[in-house]
Amino acid sequence: MWPTVLAASAFLLAVIVLVLVFHRRRRNRLYQQLARERAQIVANHPVRLAATCPEQYAAEFAKRPLVRIPDFVATESLEAMKQEALDNLHRVERTYLPTHKKGGTVSYEAISRYAPHCLSFYHSPEVQNWISMITGVKVYPTPDQDQSSLSLLCYTETGDHINWHYDHNFYKGRHFTVLLPLINRSRDGGPSASQLEYKISQEVETCDTSPNALVVFEGVKVLHRATPTREGDTRIILSMTYCSDPRNDWRKELLRRIKDIAFFGIRALWD
Ligand SMILES: [Fe+2]
């Protein structure tokens, strides 16, 4: 009896390991292919910035780890990204974690395939130079398999929100969250009810997430949340992460994947 059970268990385990190994290889090939295609996409969809003087924001960021830069991109670039966000709403992956989060996300992989202006913005050398100048360290995009490296956070249903949290750092270098609100409106035309609130000291502050205001913060230092939307609200934010050294080890990679279940469901563990 026991030898049969042991043999069956060993066989099952071997099958699971083989499936995971083949899946990992297939995903790695996909990420390599997307990375190869990316340079041409970025070249074909240049981003035009409207903001000037990153030095001014660098001085501010040196004092507190959150800055907001209004009117960051030129109108045509903003409109192109906004249209891509709306065109990709059917690709949203929705998750609900009681008491913590409810909302939809379009993954980095989907953006790489279907939202070239958003992809181009994230990989724009000019944008990276801005973030590097503001933060005072040279930053790089986080890895391709990290689906939160670049994503669209889509609050389109009543009560979409995320509760108080830090953006934990799963990489070797310093890690920054960069948000570019694309759409933030209620049914009657005003802003949505969802507010970005944060605490650097004890006091709760509100960050204006009107479209085209770039928000840069160091997620491990800034406790933050997005309050719930009301019926008829639409709030779509291009969310990006940059890091001064985007390498990690398998333990941090596993923790990152567990965290990403909140955004992409259980597939975050193996995709
Ligand atoms: Fe966050």
Tab-separated table of C-alpha atoms and ligand atoms in Angstrom:
chain	number	residue	atom	x	y	z
A	1	MET	CA	0.000	0.000	0.000
A	2	TRP	CA	2.548	2.658	1.185
A	3	PRO	CA	5.076	2.024	-1.630
A	4	THR	CA	2.275	2.546	-4.170
A	5	VAL	CA	1.172	5.812	-2.508
A	6	LEU	CA	4.784	7.033	-2.358
A	7	ALA	CA	5.421	6.144	-6.009
A	8	ALA	CA	2.200	7.861	-7.111
A	9	SER	CA	3.095	10.985	-5.072
A	10	ALA	CA	6.610	11.086	-6.532
A	11	PHE	CA	5.207	10.728	-10.052
A	12	LEU	CA	2.667	13.505	-9.466
A	13	LEU	CA	5.352	15.797	-8.037
A	14	ALA	CA	7.614	15.107	-11.039
A	15	VAL	CA	4.753	15.973	-13.432
A	16	ILE	CA	4.036	19.252	-11.568
A	17	VAL	CA	7.732	20.226	-11.637
A	18	LEU	CA	7.964	19.430	-15.359
A	19	VAL	CA	4.844	21.455	-16.165
A	20	LEU	CA	6.199	24.420	-14.168
A	21	VAL	CA	9.622	24.208	-15.858
A	22	PHE	CA	8.085	24.130	-19.344
A	23	HIS	CA	5.703	26.961	-18.430
A	24	ARG	CA	8.591	29.075	-17.094
A	25	ARG	CA	10.590	28.523	-20.291
A	26	ARG	CA	7.601	29.459	-22.438
A	27	ARG	CA	6.987	32.655	-20.423
A	28	ASN	CA	10.684	33.600	-20.551
A	29	ARG	CA	10.660	33.223	-24.350
A	30	LEU	CA	7.563	35.455	-24.484
A	31	TYR	CA	9.213	38.165	-22.341
A	32	GLN	CA	12.336	38.030	-24.528
A	33	GLN	CA	10.203	38.431	-27.639
A	34	LEU	CA	8.302	41.411	-26.157
A	35	ALA	CA	11.621	43.005	-25.166
A	36	ARG	CA	13.003	42.541	-28.712
A	37	GLU	CA	9.930	44.198	-30.250
A	38	ARG	CA	9.914	47.047	-27.743
A	39	ALA	CA	12.715	49.229	-29.181
A	40	GLN	CA	10.855	49.630	-32.478
A	41	ILE	CA	7.539	50.367	-30.714
A	42	VAL	CA	9.180	53.049	-28.551
A	43	ALA	CA	10.875	54.579	-31.614
A	44	ASN	CA	7.562	54.663	-33.507
A	45	HIS	CA	5.587	56.275	-30.659
A	46	PRO	CA	7.676	59.176	-29.357
A	47	VAL	CA	6.471	60.857	-26.155
A	48	ARG	CA	6.407	64.617	-25.886
A	49	LEU	CA	6.747	66.141	-22.429
A	50	ALA	CA	5.351	69.532	-21.473
A	51	ALA	CA	6.964	69.929	-18.041
A	52	THR	CA	10.272	71.686	-17.490
A	53	CYS	CA	12.763	72.150	-14.649
A	54	PRO	CA	13.160	68.753	-12.963
A	55	GLU	CA	15.710	70.453	-10.660
A	56	GLN	CA	12.880	72.250	-8.858
A	57	TYR	CA	11.193	68.916	-8.035
A	58	ALA	CA	14.500	67.299	-7.080
A	59	ALA	CA	14.913	69.894	-4.336
A	60	GLU	CA	11.384	69.134	-3.124
A	61	PHE	CA	11.915	65.331	-3.258
A	62	ALA	CA	15.110	65.676	-1.221
A	63	LYS	CA	12.945	67.053	1.606
A	64	ARG	CA	9.930	64.703	1.338
A	65	PRO	CA	9.562	61.438	-0.654
A	66	LEU	CA	6.545	62.464	-2.740
A	67	VAL	CA	6.287	65.089	-5.451
A	68	ARG	CA	3.577	66.014	-7.916
A	69	ILE	CA	4.328	67.572	-11.290
A	70	PRO	CA	1.289	69.101	-13.021
A	71	ASP	CA	0.867	69.132	-16.820
A	72	PHE	CA	3.617	66.591	-17.348
A	73	VAL	CA	3.063	65.454	-20.930
A	74	ALA	CA	2.001	67.340	-24.051
A	75	THR	CA	-1.701	67.169	-24.912
A	76	GLU	CA	-1.307	64.829	-27.923
A	77	SER	CA	0.689	62.294	-25.875
A	78	LEU	CA	-1.854	62.399	-23.041
A	79	GLU	CA	-4.770	61.960	-25.454
A	80	ALA	CA	-3.076	58.985	-27.150
A	81	MET	CA	-2.500	57.231	-23.781
A	82	LYS	CA	-6.020	58.065	-22.610
A	83	GLN	CA	-7.505	56.523	-25.764
A	84	GLU	CA	-5.388	53.384	-25.310
A	85	ALA	CA	-6.602	53.069	-21.716
A	86	LEU	CA	-10.238	53.232	-22.828
A	87	ASP	CA	-9.623	50.825	-25.721
A	88	ASN	CA	-8.135	48.262	-23.327
A	89	LEU	CA	-10.813	48.286	-20.637
A	90	HIS	CA	-12.012	44.848	-21.791
A	91	ARG	CA	-8.525	43.500	-20.899
A	92	VAL	CA	-8.830	44.523	-17.254
A	93	GLU	CA	-8.222	41.761	-14.690
A	94	ARG	CA	-10.475	42.461	-11.722
A	95	THR	CA	-9.681	41.381	-8.165
A	96	TYR	CA	-11.431	41.760	-4.847
A	97	LEU	CA	-9.692	41.257	-1.511
A	98	PRO	CA	-12.213	42.021	1.265
A	99	THR	CA	-11.126	44.993	3.431
A	100	HIS	CA	-8.046	45.662	1.249
A	101	LYS	CA	-8.718	46.140	-2.442
A	102	LYS	CA	-11.277	46.109	-5.228
A	103	GLY	CA	-10.437	47.178	-8.743
A	104	GLY	CA	-9.151	46.287	-12.185
A	105	THR	CA	-5.677	46.207	-13.696
A	106	VAL	CA	-4.330	45.954	-17.246
A	107	SER	CA	-1.009	44.098	-17.058
A	108	TYR	CA	2.420	45.040	-18.429
A	109	GLU	CA	2.150	42.175	-20.911
A	110	ALA	CA	-1.185	43.466	-22.270
A	111	ILE	CA	0.170	47.038	-22.447
A	112	SER	CA	3.244	45.751	-24.319
A	113	ARG	CA	0.959	44.195	-26.937
A	114	TYR	CA	-1.902	46.670	-27.179
A	115	ALA	CA	-0.959	50.102	-25.756
A	116	PRO	CA	2.168	51.334	-27.579
A	117	HIS	CA	2.030	54.954	-26.352
A	118	CYS	CA	1.792	53.824	-22.711
A	119	LEU	CA	4.671	51.375	-23.281
A	120	SER	CA	6.693	54.098	-24.933
A	121	PHE	CA	6.102	56.497	-22.042
A	122	TYR	CA	7.435	53.982	-19.498
A	123	HIS	CA	10.557	53.271	-21.560
A	124	SER	CA	11.140	56.843	-22.697
A	125	PRO	CA	14.753	57.829	-21.877
A	126	GLU	CA	13.482	61.363	-21.266
A	127	VAL	CA	10.985	60.175	-18.633
A	128	GLN	CA	13.645	58.001	-16.988
A	129	ASN	CA	16.006	61.002	-16.888
A	130	TRP	CA	13.295	63.011	-15.170
A	131	ILE	CA	12.737	60.336	-12.530
A	132	SER	CA	16.503	59.964	-12.044
A	133	MET	CA	16.945	63.707	-11.610
A	134	ILE	CA	14.035	63.995	-9.174
A	135	THR	CA	15.063	61.026	-7.039
A	136	GLY	CA	18.792	61.717	-7.204
A	137	VAL	CA	19.670	58.163	-8.328
A	138	LYS	CA	19.890	56.634	-11.798
A	139	VAL	CA	16.777	54.531	-12.268
A	140	TYR	CA	15.806	51.723	-14.628
A	141	PRO	CA	12.506	50.016	-15.480
A	142	THR	CA	11.740	47.012	-13.284
A	143	PRO	CA	11.760	43.545	-14.931
A	144	ASP	CA	9.495	42.428	-17.763
A	145	GLN	CA	7.997	39.528	-15.799
A	146	ASP	CA	6.884	41.943	-13.060
A	147	GLN	CA	3.368	42.695	-14.321
A	148	SER	CA	3.174	45.724	-11.999
A	149	SER	CA	6.248	47.345	-13.592
A	150	LEU	CA	3.800	49.042	-15.923
A	151	SER	CA	0.054	48.710	-15.501
A	152	LEU	CA	-3.210	50.568	-15.883
A	153	LEU	CA	-5.100	50.820	-12.591
A	154	CYS	CA	-8.747	50.987	-13.606
A	155	TYR	CA	-11.444	52.002	-11.142
A	156	THR	CA	-14.653	51.723	-13.122
A	157	GLU	CA	-17.094	50.141	-10.674
A	158	THR	CA	-18.709	51.508	-7.526
A	159	GLY	CA	-16.516	51.096	-4.456
A	160	ASP	CA	-13.238	50.395	-6.265
A	161	HIS	CA	-10.385	51.297	-3.930
A	162	ILE	CA	-7.194	50.141	-2.230
A	163	ASN	CA	-6.676	50.443	1.513
A	164	TRP	CA	-3.627	51.803	3.376
A	165	HIS	CA	-0.383	50.140	2.270
A	166	TYR	CA	3.254	50.725	1.420
A	167	ASP	CA	4.625	49.800	-2.003
A	168	HIS	CA	7.135	47.261	-0.779
A	169	ASN	CA	10.480	46.996	-2.486
A	170	PHE	CA	11.383	43.543	-3.821
A	171	TYR	CA	14.578	44.675	-5.555
A	172	LYS	CA	18.171	45.439	-4.589
A	173	GLY	CA	18.101	49.158	-5.312
A	174	ARG	CA	15.783	51.957	-4.262
A	175	HIS	CA	12.320	51.547	-5.716
A	176	PHE	CA	9.979	54.328	-6.835
A	177	THR	CA	6.323	54.403	-7.789
A	178	VAL	CA	5.346	56.790	-10.567
A	179	LEU	CA	1.687	57.513	-11.356
A	180	LEU	CA	0.303	59.337	-14.364
A	181	PRO	CA	-3.468	59.846	-14.016
A	182	LEU	CA	-5.090	59.571	-17.457
A	183	ILE	CA	-8.793	59.815	-16.619
A	184	ASN	CA	-10.417	60.950	-13.364
A	185	ARG	CA	-14.063	61.847	-13.716
A	186	SER	CA	-17.499	61.347	-12.234
A	187	ARG	CA	-20.753	60.923	-14.118
A	188	ASP	CA	-21.574	64.654	-13.758
A	189	GLY	CA	-18.213	65.701	-15.208
A	190	GLY	CA	-16.332	66.585	-12.001
A	191	PRO	CA	-13.502	64.511	-10.501
A	192	SER	CA	-14.178	60.969	-9.240
A	193	ALA	CA	-14.722	60.402	-5.511
A	194	SER	CA	-11.523	58.324	-5.301
A	195	GLN	CA	-8.727	60.319	-3.705
A	196	LEU	CA	-5.067	59.435	-3.309
A	197	GLU	CA	-4.373	59.932	0.398
A	198	TYR	CA	-0.954	59.528	1.983
A	199	LYS	CA	0.924	59.878	5.225
A	200	ILE	CA	4.559	60.871	5.450
A	201	SER	CA	4.324	62.017	9.044
A	202	GLN	CA	1.198	61.494	11.169
A	203	GLU	CA	-0.985	63.772	9.125
A	204	VAL	CA	-3.182	62.446	6.292
A	205	GLU	CA	-2.658	64.469	3.126
A	206	THR	CA	-4.426	64.326	-0.243
A	207	CYS	CA	-2.629	64.282	-3.569
A	208	ASP	CA	-4.535	65.763	-6.498
A	209	THR	CA	-4.726	63.053	-9.175
A	210	SER	CA	-6.202	65.156	-11.930
A	211	PRO	CA	-5.213	63.907	-15.400
A	212	ASN	CA	-1.630	64.625	-16.455
A	213	ALA	CA	-0.211	65.264	-12.965
A	214	LEU	CA	2.812	62.984	-12.550
A	215	VAL	CA	3.169	61.711	-8.990
A	216	VAL	CA	6.557	60.292	-7.946
A	217	PHE	CA	7.065	58.690	-4.540
A	218	GLU	CA	9.253	56.198	-2.737
A	219	GLY	CA	6.680	53.547	-1.871
A	220	VAL	CA	8.421	52.069	1.182
A	221	LYS	CA	8.377	55.487	2.859
A	222	VAL	CA	4.878	56.667	1.983
A	223	LEU	CA	1.808	54.998	3.459
A	224	HIS	CA	-0.994	55.560	0.960
A	225	ARG	CA	-4.449	54.519	-0.180
A	226	ALA	CA	-7.057	55.290	-2.833
A	227	THR	CA	-10.480	55.943	-1.346
A	228	PRO	CA	-13.585	54.287	-2.912
A	229	THR	CA	-15.167	55.418	-6.145
A	230	ARG	CA	-18.861	56.257	-6.384
A	231	GLU	CA	-21.321	55.018	-8.988
A	232	GLY	CA	-20.518	56.483	-12.410
A	233	ASP	CA	-16.848	57.286	-11.594
A	234	THR	CA	-14.008	56.419	-13.959
A	235	ARG	CA	-10.464	56.707	-12.680
A	236	ILE	CA	-7.616	55.268	-14.765
A	237	ILE	CA	-4.009	55.724	-13.751
A	238	LEU	CA	-0.871	54.613	-15.577
A	239	SER	CA	1.210	53.068	-12.797
A	240	MET	CA	4.948	52.533	-13.202
A	241	THR	CA	7.818	51.366	-11.055
A	242	TYR	CA	11.495	52.239	-11.475
A	243	CYS	CA	14.453	51.020	-9.502
A	244	SER	CA	18.104	52.001	-9.060
A	245	ASP	CA	19.050	48.280	-9.209
A	246	PRO	CA	16.225	46.077	-10.486
A	247	ARG	CA	17.823	42.751	-9.556
A	248	ASN	CA	16.453	40.401	-6.917
A	249	ASP	CA	16.863	36.871	-5.601
A	250	TRP	CA	14.334	34.022	-5.681
A	251	ARG	CA	12.980	34.795	-2.196
A	252	LYS	CA	12.134	38.396	-3.067
A	253	GLU	CA	10.795	37.282	-6.449
A	254	LEU	CA	8.442	34.838	-4.694
A	255	LEU	CA	7.275	37.551	-2.256
A	256	ARG	CA	6.709	39.944	-5.153
A	257	ARG	CA	4.594	37.340	-6.932
A	258	ILE	CA	2.539	36.715	-3.781
A	259	LYS	CA	1.925	40.489	-3.506
A	260	ASP	CA	0.834	40.615	-7.152
A	261	ILE	CA	-1.978	38.113	-6.522
A	262	ALA	CA	-3.861	41.184	-5.257
A	263	PHE	CA	-3.687	42.644	-8.772
A	264	PHE	CA	-3.619	39.699	-11.192
A	265	GLY	CA	-5.057	36.794	-9.220
A	266	ILE	CA	-3.338	33.460	-8.673
A	267	ARG	CA	-1.640	33.493	-12.108
A	268	ALA	CA	0.833	36.029	-10.677
A	269	LEU	CA	2.532	33.081	-8.974
A	270	TRP	CA	3.665	31.373	-12.187
A	271	ASP	CA	3.331	33.881	-15.070
B	1	FE	FE	0.487	51.545	-3.830
